[in-house]
Amino acid sequence: MPFDAIARAADLLVVLDGSPTVGDVTAVLVEHGEREPFELTADDVEAMRMVAPQLREVFAAPSTPAAVERINALLARHATPPRLTSHGGRHPWHLHADRDDDGPMAEWLLTSTGLAMAFVVAQWQRRPGGICAADRCGRPFADTGGGSPRRFCSPRCATRARVAAHRRSRRPR
């Protein structure tokens, strides 16, 4: 479940990096299991766009201790004590660390992602995600654990980087 929230945040960061519409953000939220109807406004999207760099800083952390420092700072600035909610019985019980069920979407994005990242670090003892190491990509991604820590957002970027490195190694000096 925490990985879902981190993957949702990574996909939202990609969309929020441009000039997203309410429809763009809604599509990502629905793709990641958020149930409609929810009231998302252009102001919500703009507020989410403005806080997105704080989450990107966590994804870009160069080490687990750096990620922990950034997660803790994010939670200290934005989170309230965790509480269980079912949104009035409309959803299964789950944790929230934002002020209330109807609070600002930007606050929800920061606190739900920060809480999920904290769970992942505690469980796996490593960064919860990263920024793709492929040239000209820079896409954030969730690291779902198991095996070596990921460096790329997708097999396509990993293959592209591996091929580029191989070509560079074969060039005459």
PDB file of C-alpha atoms in Angstrom:
ATOM      1  CA  MET A   1       0.000   0.000   0.000  1.00  0.00           C
ATOM      2  CA  PRO A   2       2.745   2.578   0.751  1.00  0.00           C
ATOM      3  CA  PHE A   3       4.323   1.764  -2.616  1.00  0.00           C
ATOM      4  CA  ASP A   4       1.029   2.702  -4.286  1.00  0.00           C
ATOM      5  CA  ALA A   5       1.123   6.153  -2.687  1.00  0.00           C
ATOM      6  CA  ILE A   6       4.751   6.659  -3.711  1.00  0.00           C
ATOM      7  CA  ALA A   7       4.078   5.524  -7.292  1.00  0.00           C
ATOM      8  CA  ARG A   8       1.042   7.852  -7.371  1.00  0.00           C
ATOM      9  CA  ALA A   9       3.227  10.733  -6.219  1.00  0.00           C
ATOM     10  CA  ALA A  10       5.909   9.944  -8.813  1.00  0.00           C
ATOM     11  CA  ASP A  11       3.307   9.956 -11.598  1.00  0.00           C
ATOM     12  CA  LEU A  12       1.730  13.141 -10.243  1.00  0.00           C
ATOM     13  CA  LEU A  13       5.129  14.863 -10.184  1.00  0.00           C
ATOM     14  CA  VAL A  14       5.539  14.136 -13.878  1.00  0.00           C
ATOM     15  CA  VAL A  15       2.131  15.666 -14.656  1.00  0.00           C
ATOM     16  CA  LEU A  16       2.556  18.573 -12.223  1.00  0.00           C
ATOM     17  CA  ASP A  17       5.903  19.496 -13.806  1.00  0.00           C
ATOM     18  CA  GLY A  18       4.122  20.970 -16.810  1.00  0.00           C
ATOM     19  CA  SER A  19       0.895  22.930 -17.122  1.00  0.00           C
ATOM     20  CA  PRO A  20      -1.577  20.323 -15.888  1.00  0.00           C
ATOM     21  CA  THR A  21      -5.330  20.549 -16.138  1.00  0.00           C
ATOM     22  CA  VAL A  22      -7.811  19.262 -13.601  1.00  0.00           C
ATOM     23  CA  GLY A  23      -8.430  16.395 -16.043  1.00  0.00           C
ATOM     24  CA  ASP A  24      -4.725  15.497 -16.189  1.00  0.00           C
ATOM     25  CA  VAL A  25      -4.404  15.269 -12.409  1.00  0.00           C
ATOM     26  CA  THR A  26      -7.759  13.502 -12.042  1.00  0.00           C
ATOM     27  CA  ALA A  27      -6.652  10.864 -14.573  1.00  0.00           C
ATOM     28  CA  VAL A  28      -3.512  10.077 -12.538  1.00  0.00           C
ATOM     29  CA  LEU A  29      -5.480   9.910  -9.300  1.00  0.00           C
ATOM     30  CA  VAL A  30      -8.072   7.559 -10.802  1.00  0.00           C
ATOM     31  CA  GLU A  31      -5.334   5.422 -12.386  1.00  0.00           C
ATOM     32  CA  HIS A  32      -3.890   4.981  -8.899  1.00  0.00           C
ATOM     33  CA  GLY A  33      -7.158   3.918  -7.319  1.00  0.00           C
ATOM     34  CA  GLU A  34      -8.667   7.141  -6.035  1.00  0.00           C
ATOM     35  CA  ARG A  35     -12.402   6.835  -6.268  1.00  0.00           C
ATOM     36  CA  GLU A  36     -14.506   9.443  -7.952  1.00  0.00           C
ATOM     37  CA  PRO A  37     -16.289  11.649  -7.323  1.00  0.00           C
ATOM     38  CA  PHE A  38     -13.775  13.918  -5.666  1.00  0.00           C
ATOM     39  CA  GLU A  39     -13.791  17.638  -5.995  1.00  0.00           C
ATOM     40  CA  LEU A  40     -10.589  18.797  -7.613  1.00  0.00           C
ATOM     41  CA  THR A  41     -10.356  22.406  -8.742  1.00  0.00           C
ATOM     42  CA  ALA A  42      -7.883  24.376 -10.818  1.00  0.00           C
ATOM     43  CA  ASP A  43      -6.755  26.021  -7.557  1.00  0.00           C
ATOM     44  CA  ASP A  44      -6.087  22.554  -6.074  1.00  0.00           C
ATOM     45  CA  VAL A  45      -4.004  21.627  -9.109  1.00  0.00           C
ATOM     46  CA  GLU A  46      -2.003  24.844  -8.865  1.00  0.00           C
ATOM     47  CA  ALA A  47      -1.403  24.311  -5.133  1.00  0.00           C
ATOM     48  CA  MET A  48      -0.276  20.730  -5.837  1.00  0.00           C
ATOM     49  CA  ARG A  49       2.033  22.030  -8.553  1.00  0.00           C
ATOM     50  CA  MET A  50       3.554  24.492  -6.080  1.00  0.00           C
ATOM     51  CA  VAL A  51       4.306  21.813  -3.440  1.00  0.00           C
ATOM     52  CA  ALA A  52       5.542  19.182  -5.908  1.00  0.00           C
ATOM     53  CA  PRO A  53       9.196  20.334  -5.626  1.00  0.00           C
ATOM     54  CA  GLN A  54       9.168  19.365  -1.927  1.00  0.00           C
ATOM     55  CA  LEU A  55       8.348  15.767  -2.885  1.00  0.00           C
ATOM     56  CA  ARG A  56      10.814  15.813  -5.761  1.00  0.00           C
ATOM     57  CA  GLU A  57      13.539  16.690  -3.225  1.00  0.00           C
ATOM     58  CA  VAL A  58      12.819  13.426  -1.401  1.00  0.00           C
ATOM     59  CA  PHE A  59      12.923  11.404  -4.638  1.00  0.00           C
ATOM     60  CA  ALA A  60      16.218  13.141  -5.517  1.00  0.00           C
ATOM     61  CA  ALA A  61      17.878  12.374  -2.166  1.00  0.00           C
ATOM     62  CA  PRO A  62      21.309  10.855  -2.836  1.00  0.00           C
ATOM     63  CA  SER A  63      21.169   8.476   0.135  1.00  0.00           C
ATOM     64  CA  THR A  64      18.814   6.941   2.665  1.00  0.00           C
ATOM     65  CA  PRO A  65      19.904   9.308   5.469  1.00  0.00           C
ATOM     66  CA  ALA A  66      19.325  12.290   3.153  1.00  0.00           C
ATOM     67  CA  ALA A  67      15.878  10.943   2.206  1.00  0.00           C
ATOM     68  CA  VAL A  68      15.030  10.439   5.888  1.00  0.00           C
ATOM     69  CA  GLU A  69      16.075  14.012   6.678  1.00  0.00           C
ATOM     70  CA  ARG A  70      13.863  15.341   3.869  1.00  0.00           C
ATOM     71  CA  ILE A  71      10.898  13.117   4.795  1.00  0.00           C
ATOM     72  CA  ASN A  72      11.134  14.143   8.450  1.00  0.00           C
ATOM     73  CA  ALA A  73      11.284  17.832   7.485  1.00  0.00           C
ATOM     74  CA  LEU A  74       8.295  17.465   5.174  1.00  0.00           C
ATOM     75  CA  LEU A  75       6.243  15.697   7.870  1.00  0.00           C
ATOM     76  CA  ALA A  76       7.282  18.249  10.523  1.00  0.00           C
ATOM     77  CA  ARG A  77       6.106  21.117   8.294  1.00  0.00           C
ATOM     78  CA  HIS A  78       2.850  19.621   7.041  1.00  0.00           C
ATOM     79  CA  ALA A  79       1.612  16.584   8.962  1.00  0.00           C
ATOM     80  CA  THR A  80      -0.697  16.326  11.932  1.00  0.00           C
ATOM     81  CA  PRO A  81      -0.853  13.315  14.252  1.00  0.00           C
ATOM     82  CA  PRO A  82      -1.808  10.225  12.206  1.00  0.00           C
ATOM     83  CA  ARG A  83      -5.429   9.161  12.376  1.00  0.00           C
ATOM     84  CA  LEU A  84      -7.555   6.417  10.902  1.00  0.00           C
ATOM     85  CA  THR A  85     -10.352   7.379   8.537  1.00  0.00           C
ATOM     86  CA  SER A  86     -12.834   5.658   6.264  1.00  0.00           C
ATOM     87  CA  HIS A  87     -14.129   8.927   4.789  1.00  0.00           C
ATOM     88  CA  GLY A  88     -17.507   8.362   6.388  1.00  0.00           C
ATOM     89  CA  GLY A  89     -17.591   4.667   5.459  1.00  0.00           C
ATOM     90  CA  ARG A  90     -16.967   5.263   1.743  1.00  0.00           C
ATOM     91  CA  HIS A  91     -13.498   3.641   1.841  1.00  0.00           C
ATOM     92  CA  PRO A  92     -11.660   0.987   3.863  1.00  0.00           C
ATOM     93  CA  TRP A  93      -9.910   2.231   7.013  1.00  0.00           C
ATOM     94  CA  HIS A  94      -6.560   3.840   6.272  1.00  0.00           C
ATOM     95  CA  LEU A  95      -4.127   6.342   7.801  1.00  0.00           C
ATOM     96  CA  HIS A  96      -4.135  10.061   7.149  1.00  0.00           C
ATOM     97  CA  ALA A  97      -1.738  12.654   8.489  1.00  0.00           C
ATOM     98  CA  ASP A  98      -3.466  15.724   7.039  1.00  0.00           C
ATOM     99  CA  ARG A  99      -5.855  17.955   8.983  1.00  0.00           C
ATOM    100  CA  ASP A 100      -9.135  16.453   7.835  1.00  0.00           C
ATOM    101  CA  ASP A 101     -10.791  14.400   5.121  1.00  0.00           C
ATOM    102  CA  ASP A 102     -11.842  17.511   3.224  1.00  0.00           C
ATOM    103  CA  GLY A 103      -8.625  19.483   3.600  1.00  0.00           C
ATOM    104  CA  PRO A 104      -6.497  20.934   0.821  1.00  0.00           C
ATOM    105  CA  MET A 105      -5.351  18.446  -1.831  1.00  0.00           C
ATOM    106  CA  ALA A 106      -1.792  19.794  -1.728  1.00  0.00           C
ATOM    107  CA  GLU A 107      -1.612  19.055   2.003  1.00  0.00           C
ATOM    108  CA  TRP A 108      -3.034  15.574   1.408  1.00  0.00           C
ATOM    109  CA  LEU A 109      -0.442  14.924  -1.328  1.00  0.00           C
ATOM    110  CA  LEU A 110       2.471  15.967   0.889  1.00  0.00           C
ATOM    111  CA  THR A 111       1.329  14.171   4.029  1.00  0.00           C
ATOM    112  CA  SER A 112       0.083  10.948   2.447  1.00  0.00           C
ATOM    113  CA  THR A 113       3.245  10.619   0.384  1.00  0.00           C
ATOM    114  CA  GLY A 114       5.480  11.547   3.312  1.00  0.00           C
ATOM    115  CA  LEU A 115       3.778   8.955   5.528  1.00  0.00           C
ATOM    116  CA  ALA A 116       4.088   6.277   2.825  1.00  0.00           C
ATOM    117  CA  MET A 117       7.755   7.125   2.277  1.00  0.00           C
ATOM    118  CA  ALA A 118       8.408   6.886   6.011  1.00  0.00           C
ATOM    119  CA  PHE A 119       6.823   3.414   6.103  1.00  0.00           C
ATOM    120  CA  VAL A 120       8.935   2.247   3.158  1.00  0.00           C
ATOM    121  CA  VAL A 121      12.190   3.518   4.658  1.00  0.00           C
ATOM    122  CA  ALA A 122      11.344   1.835   7.958  1.00  0.00           C
ATOM    123  CA  GLN A 123      10.465  -1.439   6.212  1.00  0.00           C
ATOM    124  CA  TRP A 124      13.235  -1.639   3.594  1.00  0.00           C
ATOM    125  CA  GLN A 125      15.931   0.572   5.156  1.00  0.00           C
ATOM    126  CA  ARG A 126      16.544   2.399   1.902  1.00  0.00           C
ATOM    127  CA  ARG A 127      15.297   5.340  -0.137  1.00  0.00           C
ATOM    128  CA  PRO A 128      11.646   5.017  -1.193  1.00  0.00           C
ATOM    129  CA  GLY A 129      12.356   6.042  -4.765  1.00  0.00           C
ATOM    130  CA  GLY A 130      14.639   8.038  -6.932  1.00  0.00           C
ATOM    131  CA  ILE A 131      15.116  10.117 -10.050  1.00  0.00           C
ATOM    132  CA  CYS A 132      15.856   8.222 -13.253  1.00  0.00           C
ATOM    133  CA  ALA A 133      19.589   8.116 -13.989  1.00  0.00           C
ATOM    134  CA  ALA A 134      19.075   7.972 -17.765  1.00  0.00           C
ATOM    135  CA  ASP A 135      20.286  10.980 -19.735  1.00  0.00           C
ATOM    136  CA  ARG A 136      17.465  13.395 -20.560  1.00  0.00           C
ATOM    137  CA  CYS A 137      14.868  11.574 -18.438  1.00  0.00           C
ATOM    138  CA  GLY A 138      14.789  12.768 -14.834  1.00  0.00           C
ATOM    139  CA  ARG A 139      11.474  11.056 -14.093  1.00  0.00           C
ATOM    140  CA  PRO A 140      10.802  10.225 -10.427  1.00  0.00           C
ATOM    141  CA  PHE A 141       9.982   6.609  -9.590  1.00  0.00           C
ATOM    142  CA  ALA A 142       8.990   4.464  -6.611  1.00  0.00           C
ATOM    143  CA  ASP A 143      11.469   1.772  -5.635  1.00  0.00           C
ATOM    144  CA  THR A 144       9.291  -1.193  -4.737  1.00  0.00           C
ATOM    145  CA  GLY A 145      12.002  -3.012  -2.813  1.00  0.00           C
ATOM    146  CA  GLY A 146      13.661  -6.355  -3.267  1.00  0.00           C
ATOM    147  CA  GLY A 147      16.950  -6.736  -5.060  1.00  0.00           C
ATOM    148  CA  SER A 148      19.317  -3.890  -5.737  1.00  0.00           C
ATOM    149  CA  PRO A 149      18.049  -0.327  -5.451  1.00  0.00           C
ATOM    150  CA  ARG A 150      16.662   0.941  -8.732  1.00  0.00           C
ATOM    151  CA  ARG A 151      18.428   3.612 -10.780  1.00  0.00           C
ATOM    152  CA  PHE A 152      16.011   3.940 -13.675  1.00  0.00           C
ATOM    153  CA  CYS A 153      12.294   4.671 -13.990  1.00  0.00           C
ATOM    154  CA  SER A 154      11.675   1.882 -16.493  1.00  0.00           C
ATOM    155  CA  PRO A 155      13.332  -1.016 -18.321  1.00  0.00           C
ATOM    156  CA  ARG A 156      13.315   1.176 -21.428  1.00  0.00           C
ATOM    157  CA  CYS A 157      15.466   3.856 -19.775  1.00  0.00           C
ATOM    158  CA  ALA A 158      17.776   1.217 -18.263  1.00  0.00           C
ATOM    159  CA  THR A 159      18.278  -0.398 -21.676  1.00  0.00           C
ATOM    160  CA  ARG A 160      18.838   2.953 -23.358  1.00  0.00           C
ATOM    161  CA  ALA A 161      21.494   3.868 -20.765  1.00  0.00           C
ATOM    162  CA  ARG A 162      23.171   0.449 -21.029  1.00  0.00           C
ATOM    163  CA  VAL A 163      23.330   0.686 -24.840  1.00  0.00           C
ATOM    164  CA  ALA A 164      24.708   4.243 -24.668  1.00  0.00           C
ATOM    165  CA  ALA A 165      27.399   3.144 -22.186  1.00  0.00           C
ATOM    166  CA  HIS A 166      28.300   0.182 -24.411  1.00  0.00           C
ATOM    167  CA  ARG A 167      28.618   2.454 -27.469  1.00  0.00           C
ATOM    168  CA  ARG A 168      30.789   4.890 -25.543  1.00  0.00           C
ATOM    169  CA  SER A 169      33.075   2.042 -24.444  1.00  0.00           C
ATOM    170  CA  ARG A 170      33.502   0.842 -28.045  1.00  0.00           C
ATOM    171  CA  ARG A 171      34.535   4.236 -29.445  1.00  0.00           C
ATOM    172  CA  PRO A 172      38.189   4.649 -30.295  1.00  0.00           C
ATOM    173  CA  ARG A 173      39.980   7.016 -27.932  1.00  0.00           C
TER     174      ARG A 173
END
